[in-house]
Every structure is written in C-alpha cells, then in structure tokens.
C-alpha cells in the first residue's frame, strides 16, 4: 500500500501564455456580460422582466466579487430598452396648503412646467402694472370712482339743501357729520341758541332731529354704496385679470393637454391669480402688510394647516417643485449618489431609458424623501417647495440598488422600504414623527405611485438570515441572484479573464499587462480560489495586487506590468503583513514552541492548521499528542480541548468520529477497555475544524501500537468512521507553513506532508516548495485511507484483517489490537478480583 509522493509538475499549474495572441492587454476589448455566471444572468433576466408584486431581487455572493459593477452593467443594457418614466412635481394646494399636490408629467416636461410658471409670474409682474396704469383702465376705474363720489355727494347735497331751507347747516367735522341752526347765514353758538325763545328752540330741535334721521339713513346707505363700488372695482380687475392671465396661460396649457391633474391645478392657479391680481401691482397681497402675512403664516401653523409660504415672497405659491426630473439634461449630470461615477461608467443613469440608482446611504429620509423646515420668528415653517425627494422617487420606474447590510444598519429604513414596496406608493415619513419624538407641524404631501425594482446586494449569510428571520423578506424579494465564487479554469475562461484584466487596467488607469503578467495574475487567482482548476471571481484582492504591481512597474520605468512585477508585489504584500508569521516561525525554531522535524516519537504527530489574522493567512504546525491506558469497560477518548472549552463543535465532532473508527476497527466483538486523551500541545487559543482528525487518529494508533511516528512528516486531513481521508481547506498554506520550519532547520530529504488525495487538484504551491520537491528534499504524499498514512508515518504496514479475523502479525493494527485485548483482559481480571473481594467481605 505504498504511496508515491506527488510529482513536482502537479504542485503548481502554470498558465500557458502561448494561448494568448496579444502582446499586452491594451490590445484587448473590454469584457461584456457575466462569463461563468449563467445562474446570475438567468435570475437577473427573470427578475427585471417580470413586473409582478414582490419580484424584487437579492444579489448574493462574496465580498469583492464585483457584484455592484456586474449588476450595473447588466441593468444598463436592460434599462436602455425601457421608456423613461414620468417626471413628478409637488405644487401648492390652494384649498388646503398643508397637503401639497403631486403632479405626474411626461418625462422631461417637469422643467417645462416649472419654467413656464416662472415665466408666467415674471410676465404678470410686468404686464399687470402696465395694464393697471393704462389709459383705458384708469378711465374705467376713474369712471367708477366718480360715480361713487357723485352718488355720495348728491345724497349729502340733497340733505344739505333740505337743511338749509329750514335754516339748518350740515357740517363735516373730524368726528363725522353734524347739524347746527343758522341765523343770518351764521351757525349759532350754544349760548346764542339758548337765548332764543323756547318755541323757536323746540322747533329747531325738532327740525334737527328729523334731519338727523335722514342723515343717519344716508350714512347707513354708505357701506352698501362702498361695497357696490368695491364690487365694481373687483369686477373690473377680474375682467382685466382674466384676460391677462388667460392669455399668459394659453401657451403653458398647450404643453399639458390630456393631463387632467395638471389642467385642474392650472385652473386653481388661474383663479388664485385673478383673485390676487393686485399683488402684482403692489408687490404683495392686496392690502396686506408684511407683518400681516407673517402673522397669517404663524396662525396657519398654530391651526395645524402647515407652515405657510415664505413671507418675503408672495409669489412662492405659484412655483413648481420638480422632485423627479427625467430630462436628458438632468440625467447627464449623473445620479445624485456617492456611486454616481460607477453608474455613469456602467452606462446607467444617463440619457433615455429607465433610471438606475445606487443608494450608498440608505437612511429612511434618503429612501422616502423628507420635508425640510426653516426658522422664522422662533418657529419652524415649511411649504411644498421644501419637499426633498428620496432615492425611491428618483428611481421610480427603474431600478434602485442598495447594499443590504447598510440598509439594515439604519434605524427604521428596512421597515420603511418594505412598507413602500408593499403599498406600491411613496409616502414621505419623518423618523421623528414616526417615533412620536417631535411635534413640529409638517406637511402631508400626496403619496406617489411606486413602480420600482429594488435590488439588494449582500453576502449569503445575510440572505439566509433574512429568509429565516423576516417573514416579509420572502414575499418581497422572490428572486435570488447567487454569484459564483469561482469559475472553471479553461482556455475560454482564461481569455475572458484576460479581457477582464484589460478592463480593470482601463478603469483603474493602470499600465497594461503583458502576457506573462496576465498568466501570473491567473495563477494568483487560482491560488486565491485554493483550486488549480478554478479561477476566483472575488476581484478585489486581484485589483489590489494589480495596483501594487503597477506602482512597481512605473517606479522602474516599465511600459507594461510583467510577471516579475506581480511576483514583487506579492512578496511586498506578504512582507508588510508578515510579522506574526515570522514571530510564529521564530518561536518554533528557537524551541519555545516545541515542534520536531526529525526523529521518531510514540503518540506524537505534527498537525497542520491555518491562522488568519487580518489580511495575512499562514499555515502553522502544531504538536498533537495522545496517551492511552486501560479503561473501565468502554472506549473513552478525552478531547482535552473540549474539556477546557477551547475546542469548537466541529473539532469535537472530528474526535468523536475517530473514536467511532477505533471502536469499529479493533476488537469488534469485545468491549473496548481504553481511556485515551488527545491534545494540541502549547495551544492557548480556540481550536475548531476537523482537518486535524486524521493526525489525531494517527497519534492515537501510535500510542496504542507503541509504534513511533516519523517527526519529519506533518499531517492534515479529516477522517470519517470508515477511515477514509477527506479534503480540507487551506492546503497550500498548511504545506508551506511546515516547509518553512523545515527549511529554517535545514531540509534533510526525509521531510514532507501528508495531504488528502482529493486535495491534489487544489495545489498551487510557492516556487521554492516546488523546487525542493523537484530536488527530492521535500515530499508531499496524497493519502486516501488511514492505512496509507499509518504506513508512511510509522514505517510499517497497517495490516488488513484476514479471513481468520486477525491482522497480520507485526502489523501496526495487530499491535494496536493486541494492546487493546490486553486492556480488556486486565479489566476482566480487575473486575473479577473486585467481585471476589466484595464476596469475601460479605461472608465475613
């Protein structure tokens, strides 16, 4: 059952650069589509095509897999085929100002309405004063005023004439009109009046009393005449206003035919303009002072009618607040997000088609919009012009991308988004009001119908957590687009990867890669995927490596990035983060941490583990020891790591599995009487994973058989109850970790590592390891079964149970079984003596 070491050519799969016909990646076109991501493509096509409730998309995959950019590129093509959605604007509600009206307008016409209303007000500010100052208007106004004055004067003249005929004068005083007796053309003074005969005084008093009644009747008619006068003036102003406003409105109305809501609002504007035409002449509300307008706004707030308009601008209520502008000019400015450049690069929120937005800060206000306030006279006031849109408004009719983790971190944002999607309408909500933390009077804008495809991006753990914990999630996000972590490494995909690297060079403004550089990056991608037959699709570390290689190449005056530049960048990355690995190696080489790389030891083996700290991952050997003794009627393997709460559940599972293997392999018809303990020596942190279970099993078998293990070999691999060695992760780091220790102590040619045979396809080892194997100074053995590992480690056949039910004499398994049988015999004799002693005591 001899196992041959793996030949050096299988330890590292080099990229065949002869397959590339280019000199540098500058000659390659950008990559398009999602090569190797057919499942994601199908999900995105389905999710964007179906328009039923709840079919929003969750894009899941590892961090750094370019999920954002890939989805944006796909959406850019899909969005171009769709029509641009409607513009939306908020305008004043002239009936209930605290409930602004939402108007839906054809794409690009929101600005037309806004600019048209601005021009209308500007025109009226010029036209109305000129008309009110025109000769025709002034003549008609003067005629009405004169008729009113003549009517007043005529009434008083008739009363005056009647009074004079009876020697009574009608006097106008600061306090009003008064009647007084007259004698010889002069008004009698009180003392003169009192000297008149009594009969004359009574006659005069009666006459004055009669005339006062007529005066009172005349004065009572004055308000009616004044009202009639004002009505005639108002009718004149209305006639003029209707003519002017209708003429000014005619052109604006022509742009919005077939839109009843807009036509209805323009009717309200017309009525309000006609009713308040005087402010265009006076610069404010007719007969209304600045202080009065301020007080009216404050009163409106106190009555819960909203904030009112800015007192300094009486024309503000005629403005149009365009919150969604889908005109070409607006889109050329890019989406109003922190990822605007990414969207622009992907061909997103530019020009025609459906909008694509990425919300980088998905707070409740940023999603749903908000109503802002401004301080005036110690209070906060607001109006429809202070309504600000959210990303759901701007993405309405298109696509909104949100990072799921960022969304869940924002208070109330997740629930707010779900409400909007479920109700299919946008209601602007304030977090403070929602939680009853503030009582500031605000607006109640009309809700806006919502038709948006929400695309959340996150990792798989977050997707499954939401699926399990939030019952609404499955109803609202029915489409999962699951990104592959890696793709097959084959000729077609090598060429795709080269084009992907070419695109990255252009996007990051890097020097192009030559063929050797592309080949080395492909090899690093396989190393990152921990599989020589795969390419990693987690691009962030690859892009970082390219940026560092570009820096090195530019520093040397190169015109392209070569394999040497990539190798230098890799070494620099390791050197910057290598302090902990160096300290670990130093502690082993100085024998502070005891690891043997030569000689033989019973019940002792070198296990391999991987440590990940920040950006650095490295392999570290650990001494694993096992001790055995007779047990009391059962096979008990004590996992010391578990006993002291340093072992994780998977590690404990591995120990229980190897216990099952021992129980099934030895003395199947006799109860085992063994007590064993297994431990990672000098391990002061947690231990988890089952990759050391085969090493622990070898240590246990060595202790049972009292067969020494070669310390120049290290072991990794998990084991099942049938003795089969199973694949593990981090195989390259583990091999290199033990190789570095052997290299520092000096390679003897007897050193090596046992790995699961199923891990051979994952090997992408460092060049110094490959060179050492090629020289015969280091070996890597592929092991499929425990028996193969036993023979390699202990230098003798493990042995297979023969037809007679026994292992071959002298084999490792035979020696182990003999030891277990001796334990069982001793246990029986011990039990028998205990029974005899108990019986003797009972008889005495």
CSV table of C-alpha atoms in Angstrom, one decimal, residues 373-611:
chain,number,residue,atom,x,y,z
A,373,UNK,CA,-38.2,73.3,7.7
A,374,UNK,CA,-36.7,76.8,8.1
A,375,UNK,CA,-36.8,79.0,11.2
A,376,UNK,CA,-38.9,82.2,11.2
A,377,UNK,CA,-39.8,84.3,14.2
A,378,UNK,CA,-38.7,81.5,16.6
A,379,UNK,CA,-40.8,78.8,14.9
A,380,UNK,CA,-40.1,76.2,12.1
A,381,UNK,CA,-42.2,76.8,9.0
A,382,UNK,CA,-42.3,74.8,5.7
A,383,UNK,CA,-44.1,74.6,2.4
A,384,UNK,CA,-44.3,72.4,-0.6
A,385,UNK,CA,-41.0,73.9,-2.0
A,386,UNK,CA,-39.1,72.3,0.9
A,387,UNK,CA,-40.1,68.8,0.0
A,388,UNK,CA,-37.0,66.8,-1.0
A,389,UNK,CA,-37.1,63.6,-2.9
A,390,UNK,CA,-35.6,60.2,-1.8
A,391,UNK,CA,-33.9,57.7,-4.0
A,392,UNK,CA,-37.1,55.8,-4.4
A,393,UNK,CA,-38.6,58.9,-6.0
A,394,UNK,CA,-35.6,59.2,-8.4
A,395,UNK,CA,-35.5,55.5,-9.2
A,396,UNK,CA,-39.3,55.3,-9.7
A,397,UNK,CA,-40.0,53.5,-13.0
A,398,UNK,CA,-36.5,52.0,-12.9
A,399,UNK,CA,-34.0,50.2,-10.6
A,400,UNK,CA,-32.7,51.0,-7.2
A,401,UNK,CA,-29.6,49.2,-5.8
A,402,UNK,CA,-29.0,49.1,-2.1
A,403,UNK,CA,-26.3,47.4,0.0
A,404,UNK,CA,-28.4,45.2,2.3
A,405,UNK,CA,-26.0,45.5,5.3
A,406,UNK,CA,-26.0,49.3,5.1
A,407,UNK,CA,-29.8,49.3,4.9
A,408,UNK,CA,-30.2,47.1,8.0
A,409,UNK,CA,-27.8,49.3,10.0
A,410,UNK,CA,-30.1,52.3,9.5
A,411,UNK,CA,-32.9,52.7,12.1
A,412,UNK,CA,-36.4,52.3,10.6
A,413,UNK,CA,-35.0,52.1,7.0
A,414,UNK,CA,-35.7,48.4,6.4
A,415,UNK,CA,-39.3,48.7,7.6
A,416,UNK,CA,-39.9,51.9,5.6
A,417,UNK,CA,-38.6,50.2,2.4
A,418,UNK,CA,-40.9,47.2,3.0
A,419,UNK,CA,-43.9,49.4,3.5
A,420,UNK,CA,-43.2,51.4,0.3
A,421,UNK,CA,-42.8,48.2,-1.7
A,422,UNK,CA,-45.8,46.5,-0.3
A,423,UNK,CA,-48.1,49.5,-0.6
A,424,UNK,CA,-46.7,50.4,-4.0
A,425,UNK,CA,-46.8,54.1,-3.2
A,426,UNK,CA,-44.4,56.6,-1.7
A,427,UNK,CA,-45.5,58.3,1.5
A,428,UNK,CA,-42.9,60.8,2.9
A,429,UNK,CA,-42.4,59.9,6.5
A,430,UNK,CA,-40.3,61.6,9.2
A,431,UNK,CA,-38.4,59.3,11.6
A,432,UNK,CA,-39.1,61.8,14.4
A,433,UNK,CA,-42.8,61.9,13.8
A,434,UNK,CA,-43.0,58.1,13.2
A,435,UNK,CA,-41.5,57.6,16.7
A,436,UNK,CA,-43.5,60.5,18.2
A,437,UNK,CA,-40.3,62.3,19.2
A,438,UNK,CA,-41.2,65.6,17.6
A,439,UNK,CA,-44.4,67.6,17.4
A,440,UNK,CA,-43.4,70.1,14.7
A,441,UNK,CA,-46.3,70.7,12.3
A,442,UNK,CA,-45.3,69.5,8.9
A,443,UNK,CA,-46.9,68.8,5.5
A,444,UNK,CA,-48.9,65.8,4.3
A,445,UNK,CA,-47.8,65.6,0.6
A,446,UNK,CA,-49.8,63.5,-1.8
A,447,UNK,CA,-48.5,59.9,-2.0
A,448,UNK,CA,-46.8,59.0,-5.3
A,449,UNK,CA,-47.5,55.6,-7.0
A,450,UNK,CA,-44.3,53.5,-6.8
A,451,UNK,CA,-43.1,51.2,-9.6
A,452,UNK,CA,-39.5,50.3,-8.9
A,453,UNK,CA,-37.4,47.2,-9.0
A,454,UNK,CA,-35.4,47.1,-5.8
A,455,UNK,CA,-32.1,45.2,-5.9
A,456,UNK,CA,-30.4,44.4,-2.6
A,457,UNK,CA,-26.8,43.3,-2.6
A,458,UNK,CA,-25.3,41.3,0.3
A,459,UNK,CA,-23.5,38.1,1.3
A,460,UNK,CA,-25.1,34.7,1.5
A,461,UNK,CA,-25.2,34.7,5.3
A,462,UNK,CA,-27.3,37.9,5.3
A,463,UNK,CA,-29.6,36.5,2.7
A,464,UNK,CA,-30.3,33.3,4.6
A,465,UNK,CA,-30.6,35.2,7.9
A,466,UNK,CA,-33.3,37.4,6.4
A,467,UNK,CA,-35.0,34.5,4.8
A,468,UNK,CA,-35.2,32.7,8.2
A,469,UNK,CA,-36.0,35.7,10.5
A,470,UNK,CA,-38.1,38.1,8.5
A,471,UNK,CA,-41.4,36.6,7.0
A,472,UNK,CA,-41.8,39.7,4.8
A,473,UNK,CA,-38.5,39.1,3.1
A,474,UNK,CA,-39.6,36.1,1.1
A,475,UNK,CA,-42.7,37.9,-0.1
A,476,UNK,CA,-40.9,41.0,-1.3
A,477,UNK,CA,-37.6,39.6,-2.6
A,478,UNK,CA,-38.6,36.5,-4.5
A,479,UNK,CA,-35.6,36.4,-6.9
A,480,UNK,CA,-32.2,35.4,-5.7
A,481,UNK,CA,-29.2,36.0,-8.0
A,482,UNK,CA,-26.4,34.0,-6.5
A,483,UNK,CA,-22.9,34.9,-7.7
A,484,UNK,CA,-20.4,32.1,-8.2
A,485,UNK,CA,-17.2,32.5,-6.2
A,486,UNK,CA,-15.2,30.9,-8.9
A,487,UNK,CA,-15.3,29.6,-12.5
A,488,UNK,CA,-13.6,26.8,-14.3
A,489,UNK,CA,-10.0,27.4,-15.3
A,490,UNK,CA,-10.1,26.5,-19.0
A,491,UNK,CA,-8.9,28.2,-22.2
A,492,UNK,CA,-12.1,30.1,-22.9
A,493,UNK,CA,-12.2,31.5,-19.4
A,494,UNK,CA,-8.5,32.3,-19.4
A,495,UNK,CA,-9.2,34.6,-22.4
A,496,UNK,CA,-12.2,36.0,-20.7
A,497,UNK,CA,-10.1,36.7,-17.6
A,498,UNK,CA,-7.5,38.4,-19.7
A,499,UNK,CA,-10.3,40.8,-21.1
A,500,UNK,CA,-11.5,41.3,-17.5
A,501,UNK,CA,-8.0,42.3,-16.5
A,502,UNK,CA,-7.8,44.6,-19.6
A,503,UNK,CA,-11.0,46.4,-18.4
A,504,UNK,CA,-9.6,46.7,-14.9
A,505,UNK,CA,-6.5,48.3,-16.2
A,506,UNK,CA,-8.5,50.9,-18.1
A,507,UNK,CA,-10.9,51.6,-15.2
A,508,UNK,CA,-8.1,51.9,-12.6
A,509,UNK,CA,-5.8,53.8,-15.0
A,510,UNK,CA,-3.1,51.1,-14.8
A,511,UNK,CA,-0.3,50.1,-17.2
A,512,UNK,CA,-1.4,47.2,-19.4
A,513,UNK,CA,-0.3,43.7,-18.5
A,514,UNK,CA,1.9,41.7,-20.9
A,515,UNK,CA,1.2,38.0,-21.5
A,516,UNK,CA,3.4,36.9,-18.6
A,517,UNK,CA,1.7,39.4,-16.3
A,518,UNK,CA,-1.7,38.0,-17.3
A,519,UNK,CA,-0.5,34.5,-16.8
A,520,UNK,CA,0.8,35.2,-13.3
A,521,UNK,CA,-2.4,37.0,-12.3
A,522,UNK,CA,-4.4,34.0,-13.5
A,523,UNK,CA,-2.1,31.7,-11.4
A,524,UNK,CA,-2.7,34.0,-8.3
A,525,UNK,CA,-6.4,33.8,-9.0
A,526,UNK,CA,-6.2,30.0,-8.8
A,527,UNK,CA,-4.2,30.3,-5.6
A,528,UNK,CA,-6.8,32.6,-4.2
A,529,UNK,CA,-9.5,30.1,-5.1
A,530,UNK,CA,-7.4,27.4,-3.5
A,531,UNK,CA,-8.0,25.3,-6.5
A,532,UNK,CA,-5.7,24.8,-9.5
A,533,UNK,CA,-8.8,24.0,-11.7
A,534,UNK,CA,-10.7,27.2,-10.8
A,535,UNK,CA,-10.4,31.0,-11.2
A,536,UNK,CA,-11.5,33.2,-8.3
A,537,UNK,CA,-14.2,35.7,-9.1
A,538,UNK,CA,-13.5,37.7,-6.0
A,539,UNK,CA,-11.8,40.5,-7.8
A,540,UNK,CA,-10.9,43.0,-5.0
A,541,UNK,CA,-7.7,41.3,-3.9
A,542,UNK,CA,-6.7,40.8,-7.6
A,543,UNK,CA,-7.3,44.5,-8.3
A,544,UNK,CA,-5.3,45.5,-5.3
A,545,UNK,CA,-2.4,43.3,-6.5
A,546,UNK,CA,-2.6,44.8,-10.0
A,547,UNK,CA,-2.4,48.4,-8.5
A,548,UNK,CA,0.7,47.5,-6.5
A,549,UNK,CA,2.3,45.8,-9.4
A,550,UNK,CA,1.5,48.9,-11.5
A,551,UNK,CA,3.3,51.0,-8.9
A,552,UNK,CA,6.4,48.8,-9.0
A,553,UNK,CA,6.4,48.8,-12.8
A,554,UNK,CA,6.1,52.6,-13.1
A,555,UNK,CA,8.8,53.1,-10.5
A,556,UNK,CA,11.1,51.0,-12.7
A,557,UNK,CA,10.1,52.9,-15.9
A,558,UNK,CA,8.3,49.9,-17.4
A,559,UNK,CA,5.6,50.3,-20.0
A,560,UNK,CA,3.7,47.2,-19.1
A,561,UNK,CA,3.2,45.0,-16.0
A,562,UNK,CA,5.1,41.7,-16.2
A,563,UNK,CA,5.1,38.6,-14.1
A,564,UNK,CA,8.2,39.8,-12.3
A,565,UNK,CA,6.3,42.9,-11.2
A,566,UNK,CA,3.4,40.8,-10.0
A,567,UNK,CA,5.8,38.5,-8.1
A,568,UNK,CA,7.4,41.5,-6.4
A,569,UNK,CA,4.0,42.9,-5.5
A,570,UNK,CA,3.0,39.5,-3.9
A,571,UNK,CA,6.3,39.4,-1.9
A,572,UNK,CA,5.7,43.0,-0.8
A,573,UNK,CA,2.2,42.2,0.4
A,574,UNK,CA,3.4,39.3,2.4
A,575,UNK,CA,6.3,41.2,3.9
A,576,UNK,CA,4.1,44.1,5.1
A,577,UNK,CA,1.8,41.7,7.0
A,578,UNK,CA,4.2,39.0,7.9
A,579,UNK,CA,5.2,40.0,11.4
A,580,UNK,CA,3.0,37.4,13.1
A,581,UNK,CA,4.1,34.6,10.8
A,582,UNK,CA,7.7,35.5,11.4
A,583,UNK,CA,7.2,35.5,15.2
A,584,UNK,CA,5.5,32.1,15.0
A,585,UNK,CA,8.4,30.7,13.0
A,586,UNK,CA,10.9,32.2,15.3
A,587,UNK,CA,9.2,30.7,18.4
A,588,UNK,CA,9.4,27.2,16.8
A,589,UNK,CA,13.0,27.5,15.5
A,590,UNK,CA,14.0,28.7,19.0
A,591,UNK,CA,12.2,25.7,20.5
A,592,UNK,CA,9.9,27.9,22.5
A,593,UNK,CA,7.1,26.1,20.8
A,594,UNK,CA,8.1,22.5,20.5
A,595,UNK,CA,7.8,21.1,17.1
A,596,UNK,CA,10.1,18.2,16.0
A,597,UNK,CA,11.1,17.9,12.3
A,598,UNK,CA,13.5,14.9,12.8
A,599,UNK,CA,13.5,11.7,14.7
A,600,UNK,CA,10.6,9.5,15.8
A,601,UNK,CA,8.1,9.7,18.7
A,602,UNK,CA,5.4,7.5,20.0
A,603,UNK,CA,1.9,9.1,20.2
A,604,UNK,CA,3.2,12.4,18.8
A,605,UNK,CA,2.4,13.8,15.4
A,606,UNK,CA,2.7,17.2,13.6
A,607,UNK,CA,-0.7,18.5,12.7
A,608,UNK,CA,-1.2,21.5,10.4
A,609,UNK,CA,-3.6,24.4,10.9
A,610,UNK,CA,-4.2,27.8,9.3
A,611,UNK,CA,-4.2,31.1,11.1
